[in-house]
CSV table of C-alpha atoms in Angstrom, one decimal:
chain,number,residue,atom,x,y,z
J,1,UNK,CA,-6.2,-10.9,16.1
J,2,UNK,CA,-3.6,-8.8,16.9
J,3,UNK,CA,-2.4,-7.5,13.1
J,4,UNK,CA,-4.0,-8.2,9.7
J,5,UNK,CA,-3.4,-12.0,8.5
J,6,UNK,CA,-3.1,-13.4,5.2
J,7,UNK,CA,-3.1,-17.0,4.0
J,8,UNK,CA,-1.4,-18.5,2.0
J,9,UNK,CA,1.5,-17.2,2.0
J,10,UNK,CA,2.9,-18.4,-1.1
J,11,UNK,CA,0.8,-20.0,-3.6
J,12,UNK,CA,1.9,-21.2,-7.3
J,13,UNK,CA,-0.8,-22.1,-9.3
J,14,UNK,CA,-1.2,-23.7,-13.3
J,15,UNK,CA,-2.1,-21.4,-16.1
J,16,UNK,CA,-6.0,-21.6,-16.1
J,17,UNK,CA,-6.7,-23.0,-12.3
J,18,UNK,CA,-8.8,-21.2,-9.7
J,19,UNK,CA,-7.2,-19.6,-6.6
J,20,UNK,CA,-8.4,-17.8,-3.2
J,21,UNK,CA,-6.7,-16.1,-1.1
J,22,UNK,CA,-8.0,-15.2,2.4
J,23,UNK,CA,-7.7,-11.9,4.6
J,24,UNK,CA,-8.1,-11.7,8.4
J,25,UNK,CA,-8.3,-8.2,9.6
J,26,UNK,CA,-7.5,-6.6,12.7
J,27,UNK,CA,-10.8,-7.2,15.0
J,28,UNK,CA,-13.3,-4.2,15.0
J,29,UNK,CA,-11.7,-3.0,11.5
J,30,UNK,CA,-14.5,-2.3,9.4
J,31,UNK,CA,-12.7,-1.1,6.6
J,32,UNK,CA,-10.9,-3.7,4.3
J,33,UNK,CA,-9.1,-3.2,1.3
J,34,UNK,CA,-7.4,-5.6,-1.4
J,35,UNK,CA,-4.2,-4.1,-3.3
J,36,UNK,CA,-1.8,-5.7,-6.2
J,37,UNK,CA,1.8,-5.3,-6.2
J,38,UNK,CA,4.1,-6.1,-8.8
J,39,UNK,CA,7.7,-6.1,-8.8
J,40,UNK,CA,9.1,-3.1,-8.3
J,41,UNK,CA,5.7,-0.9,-8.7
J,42,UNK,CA,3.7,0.1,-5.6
J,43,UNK,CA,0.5,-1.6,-4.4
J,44,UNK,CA,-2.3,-1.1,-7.1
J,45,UNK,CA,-5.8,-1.1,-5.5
J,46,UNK,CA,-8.5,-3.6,-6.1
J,47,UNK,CA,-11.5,-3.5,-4.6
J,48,UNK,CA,-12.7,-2.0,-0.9
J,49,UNK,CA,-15.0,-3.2,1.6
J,50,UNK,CA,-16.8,-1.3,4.2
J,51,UNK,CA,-18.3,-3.7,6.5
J,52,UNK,CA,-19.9,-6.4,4.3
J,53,UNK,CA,-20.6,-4.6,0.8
J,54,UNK,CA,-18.2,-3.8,-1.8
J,55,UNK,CA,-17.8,-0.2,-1.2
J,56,UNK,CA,-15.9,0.2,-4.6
J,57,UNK,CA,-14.5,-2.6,-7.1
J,58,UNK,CA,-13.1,-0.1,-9.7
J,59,UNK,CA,-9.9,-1.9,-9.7
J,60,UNK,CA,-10.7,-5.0,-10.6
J,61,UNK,CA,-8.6,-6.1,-13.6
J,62,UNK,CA,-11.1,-7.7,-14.9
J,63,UNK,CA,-14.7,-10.3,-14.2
J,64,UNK,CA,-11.9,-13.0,-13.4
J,65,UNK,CA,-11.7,-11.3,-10.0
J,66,UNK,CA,-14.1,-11.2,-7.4
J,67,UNK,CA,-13.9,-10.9,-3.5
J,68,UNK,CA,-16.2,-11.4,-0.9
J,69,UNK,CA,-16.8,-10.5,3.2
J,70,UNK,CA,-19.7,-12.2,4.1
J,71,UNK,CA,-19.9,-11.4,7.6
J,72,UNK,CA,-17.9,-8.3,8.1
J,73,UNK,CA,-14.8,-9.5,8.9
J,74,UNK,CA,-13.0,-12.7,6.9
J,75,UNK,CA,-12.3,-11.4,2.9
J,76,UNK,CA,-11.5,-13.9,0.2
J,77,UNK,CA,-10.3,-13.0,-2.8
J,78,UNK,CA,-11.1,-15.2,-5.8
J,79,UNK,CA,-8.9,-14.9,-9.0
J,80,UNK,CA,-10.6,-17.6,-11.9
J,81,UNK,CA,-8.8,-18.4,-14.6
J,82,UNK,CA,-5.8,-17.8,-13.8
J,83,UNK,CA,-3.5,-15.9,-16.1
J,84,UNK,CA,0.9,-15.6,-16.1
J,85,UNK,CA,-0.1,-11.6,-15.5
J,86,UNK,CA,-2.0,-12.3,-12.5
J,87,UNK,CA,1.5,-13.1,-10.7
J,88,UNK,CA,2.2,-10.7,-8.1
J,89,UNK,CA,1.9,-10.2,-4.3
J,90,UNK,CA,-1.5,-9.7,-3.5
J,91,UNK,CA,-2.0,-7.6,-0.2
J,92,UNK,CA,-5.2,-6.8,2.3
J,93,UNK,CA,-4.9,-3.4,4.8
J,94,UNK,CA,-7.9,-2.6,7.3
J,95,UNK,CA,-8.7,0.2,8.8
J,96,UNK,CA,-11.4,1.1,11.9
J,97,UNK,CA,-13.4,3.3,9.4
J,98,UNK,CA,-13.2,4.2,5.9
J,99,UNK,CA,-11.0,7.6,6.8
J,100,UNK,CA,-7.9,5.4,5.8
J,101,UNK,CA,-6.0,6.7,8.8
J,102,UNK,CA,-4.6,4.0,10.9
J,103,UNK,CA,-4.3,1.5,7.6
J,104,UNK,CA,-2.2,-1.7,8.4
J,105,UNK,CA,-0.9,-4.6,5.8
J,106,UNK,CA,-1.0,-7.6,5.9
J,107,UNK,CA,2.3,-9.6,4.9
J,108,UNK,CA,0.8,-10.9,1.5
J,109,UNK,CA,0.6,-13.5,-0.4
J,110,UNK,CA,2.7,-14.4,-3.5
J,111,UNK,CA,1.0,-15.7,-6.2
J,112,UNK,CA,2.7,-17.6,-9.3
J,113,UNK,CA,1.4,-18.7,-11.7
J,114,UNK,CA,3.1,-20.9,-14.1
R,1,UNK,CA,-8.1,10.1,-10.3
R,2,UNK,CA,-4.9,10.5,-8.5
R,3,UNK,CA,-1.2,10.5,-10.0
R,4,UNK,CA,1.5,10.5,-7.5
R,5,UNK,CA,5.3,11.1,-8.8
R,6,UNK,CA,8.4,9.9,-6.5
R,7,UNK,CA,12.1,9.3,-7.3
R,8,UNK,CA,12.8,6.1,-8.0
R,9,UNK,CA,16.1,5.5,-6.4
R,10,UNK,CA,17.9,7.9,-4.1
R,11,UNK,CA,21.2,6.9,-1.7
R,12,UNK,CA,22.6,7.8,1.2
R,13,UNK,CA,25.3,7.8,3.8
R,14,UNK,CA,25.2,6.2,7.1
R,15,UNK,CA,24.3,9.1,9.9
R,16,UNK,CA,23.2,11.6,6.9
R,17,UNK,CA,20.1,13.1,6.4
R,18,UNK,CA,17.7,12.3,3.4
R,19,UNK,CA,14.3,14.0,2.0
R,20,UNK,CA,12.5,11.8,-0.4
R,21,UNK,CA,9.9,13.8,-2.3
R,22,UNK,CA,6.2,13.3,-3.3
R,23,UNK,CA,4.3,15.2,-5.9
R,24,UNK,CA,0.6,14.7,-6.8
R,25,UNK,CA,-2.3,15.5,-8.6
R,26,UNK,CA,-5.8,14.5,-7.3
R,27,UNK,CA,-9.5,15.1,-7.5
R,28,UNK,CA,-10.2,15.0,-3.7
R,29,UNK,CA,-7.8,15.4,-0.7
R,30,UNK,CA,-8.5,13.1,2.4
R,31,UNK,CA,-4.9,12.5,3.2
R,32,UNK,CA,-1.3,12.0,2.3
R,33,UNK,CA,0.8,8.7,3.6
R,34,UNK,CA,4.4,7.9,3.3
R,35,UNK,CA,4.9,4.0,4.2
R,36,UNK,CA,8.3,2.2,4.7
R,37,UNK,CA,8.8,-1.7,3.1
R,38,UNK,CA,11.2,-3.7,3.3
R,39,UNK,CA,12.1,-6.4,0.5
R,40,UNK,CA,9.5,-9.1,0.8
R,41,UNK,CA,7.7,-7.4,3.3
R,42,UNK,CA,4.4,-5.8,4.0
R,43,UNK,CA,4.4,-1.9,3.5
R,44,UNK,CA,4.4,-0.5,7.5
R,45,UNK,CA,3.2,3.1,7.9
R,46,UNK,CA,5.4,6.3,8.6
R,47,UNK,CA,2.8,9.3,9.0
R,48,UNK,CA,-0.4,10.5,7.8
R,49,UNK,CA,-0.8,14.0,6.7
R,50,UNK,CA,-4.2,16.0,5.9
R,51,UNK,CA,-3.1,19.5,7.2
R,52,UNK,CA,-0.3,21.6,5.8
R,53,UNK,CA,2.7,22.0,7.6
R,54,UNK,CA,5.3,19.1,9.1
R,55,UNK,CA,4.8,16.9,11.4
R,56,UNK,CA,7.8,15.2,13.5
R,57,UNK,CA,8.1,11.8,14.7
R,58,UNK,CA,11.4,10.7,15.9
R,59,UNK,CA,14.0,10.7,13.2
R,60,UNK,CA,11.0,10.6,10.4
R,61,UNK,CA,9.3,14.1,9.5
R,62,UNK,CA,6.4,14.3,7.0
R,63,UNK,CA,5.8,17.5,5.2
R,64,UNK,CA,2.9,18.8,3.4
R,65,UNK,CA,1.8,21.5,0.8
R,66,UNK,CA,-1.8,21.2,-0.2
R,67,UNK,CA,-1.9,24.2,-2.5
R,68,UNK,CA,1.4,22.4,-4.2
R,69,UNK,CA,0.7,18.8,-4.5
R,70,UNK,CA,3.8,18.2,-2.7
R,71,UNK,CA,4.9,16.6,0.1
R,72,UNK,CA,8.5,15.2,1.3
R,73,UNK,CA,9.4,12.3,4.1
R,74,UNK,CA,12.7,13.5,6.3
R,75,UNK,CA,15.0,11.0,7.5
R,76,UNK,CA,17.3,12.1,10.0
R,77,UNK,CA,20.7,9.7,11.2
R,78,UNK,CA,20.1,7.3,8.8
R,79,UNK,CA,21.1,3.8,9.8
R,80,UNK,CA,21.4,0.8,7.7
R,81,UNK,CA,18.3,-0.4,8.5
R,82,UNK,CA,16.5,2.6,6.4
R,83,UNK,CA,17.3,0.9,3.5
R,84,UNK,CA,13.9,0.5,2.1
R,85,UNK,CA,11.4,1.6,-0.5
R,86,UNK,CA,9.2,4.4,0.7
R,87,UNK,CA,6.0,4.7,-0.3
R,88,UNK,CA,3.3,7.7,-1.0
R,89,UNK,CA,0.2,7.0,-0.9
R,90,UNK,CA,-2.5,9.9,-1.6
R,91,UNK,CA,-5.9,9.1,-0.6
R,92,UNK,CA,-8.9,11.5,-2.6
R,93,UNK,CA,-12.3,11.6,-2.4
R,94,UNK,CA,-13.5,8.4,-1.7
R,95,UNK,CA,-10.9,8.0,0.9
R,96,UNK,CA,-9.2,5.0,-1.1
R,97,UNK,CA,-4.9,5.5,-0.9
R,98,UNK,CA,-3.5,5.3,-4.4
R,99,UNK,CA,0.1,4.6,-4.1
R,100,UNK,CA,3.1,5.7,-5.8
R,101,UNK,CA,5.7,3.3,-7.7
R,102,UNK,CA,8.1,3.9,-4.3
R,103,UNK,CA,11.2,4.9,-4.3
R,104,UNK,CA,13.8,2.7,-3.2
R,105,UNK,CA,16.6,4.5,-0.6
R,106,UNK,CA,19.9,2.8,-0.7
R,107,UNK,CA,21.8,3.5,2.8
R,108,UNK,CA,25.9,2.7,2.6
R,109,UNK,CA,28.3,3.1,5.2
């Protein structure tokens, strides 16, 4: 596609339920990234794919988080579990390569959880 | 690990000039980015900078001192529109952009 998509956009959730959230990069990206933003912070990284492996996970909260990209392009981001804390806007950027120049957002999605 | 410093709120008049500056400290250097983002909005990118020295683009300018940690984003005729958070963003070794907390630029008339 022509930019980075992200669906849902909005998602509220119950204390304790399970969530994904899905990321469809730019086509040929093979550099994909999840970030967490909070309120008035900037976005805190989570985890990085290059191609199809996780390239790094060190921000992770914790093993209630996991993502995958099975085939190199589609991520999913799956939050179990959920907790209050876990609200935030979740974002996913890709890039052609893992240089990190010529990064591009997607618009988000919003997760509550109440 | 990286630790990127930023005002938090700056202001400014319409038509003025503003420099919003970034100080870091990192293990690595692969890059420096300044993004713009709008309320609600994804963060868009501004400029990438991995060499020292400034680099011009329209009414934005990105400056950068490796040997400093410190870089500053220049915006020229400010319009309303520019009222944003800007973001730095420092990527290290493993190429991975760490962000600052932003700085949010008020623009009034």
């Amino acid at each position: 596609g022509a930019g980075v998509s992200q669906t849902p956009s909005n998602k509220v959730t119950e204390k304790g339920k399970y969530v994904e959230l899905r990321c469809d990069p730019i086509s040929g990206h093979t550099a994909l990234y999840w970030y967490r933003q909070s309120l008035g912070q900037g976005p805190e990284f989570l985890i990085y794919f290059q191609g199809t492996g996780a390239a790094d996970d060190s921000g992770l909260p914790n093993d209630r988080f996991f993502a995958v990209r099975p085939e190199g392009s589609v991520s999913t981001l799956k939050i179990q579990r959920t907790e209050r804390g876990d609200s935030a806007v979740y974002l996913c950027a890709s890039s052609p390569e893992a240089s990190g120049n010529g990064y591009t957002f997607g618009s988000g999605t919003r997760l509550t959880v109440v | 690990g990286q630790n990127i410093d930023q005002p938090t709120e700056m202001t400014a008049t319409e038509g003025a000039i503003v420099q919003i500056n970034c100080t870091y400290q990192t293990s690595g250097f692969n890059g420096l980015f300044w993004y713009q983002q709008h309320a609600g909005e994804a963060p868009t990118f501004l400029s990438y900078n991995v060499l020292d020295g400034l680099e011009e683009k329209g009414r934005f300018s990105s400056f950068l001192s490796r040997s400093k940690g410190y870089s500053y984003l220049l915006l020229k005729e400010l319009q309303m529109k520019d009222s944003a958070s800007y973001l730095c963003a420092v990527a290290g070794g493993s190429y991975i952009p760490t962000f600052g907390r932003g700085t949010s630029l008020i623009v009034h008339p």
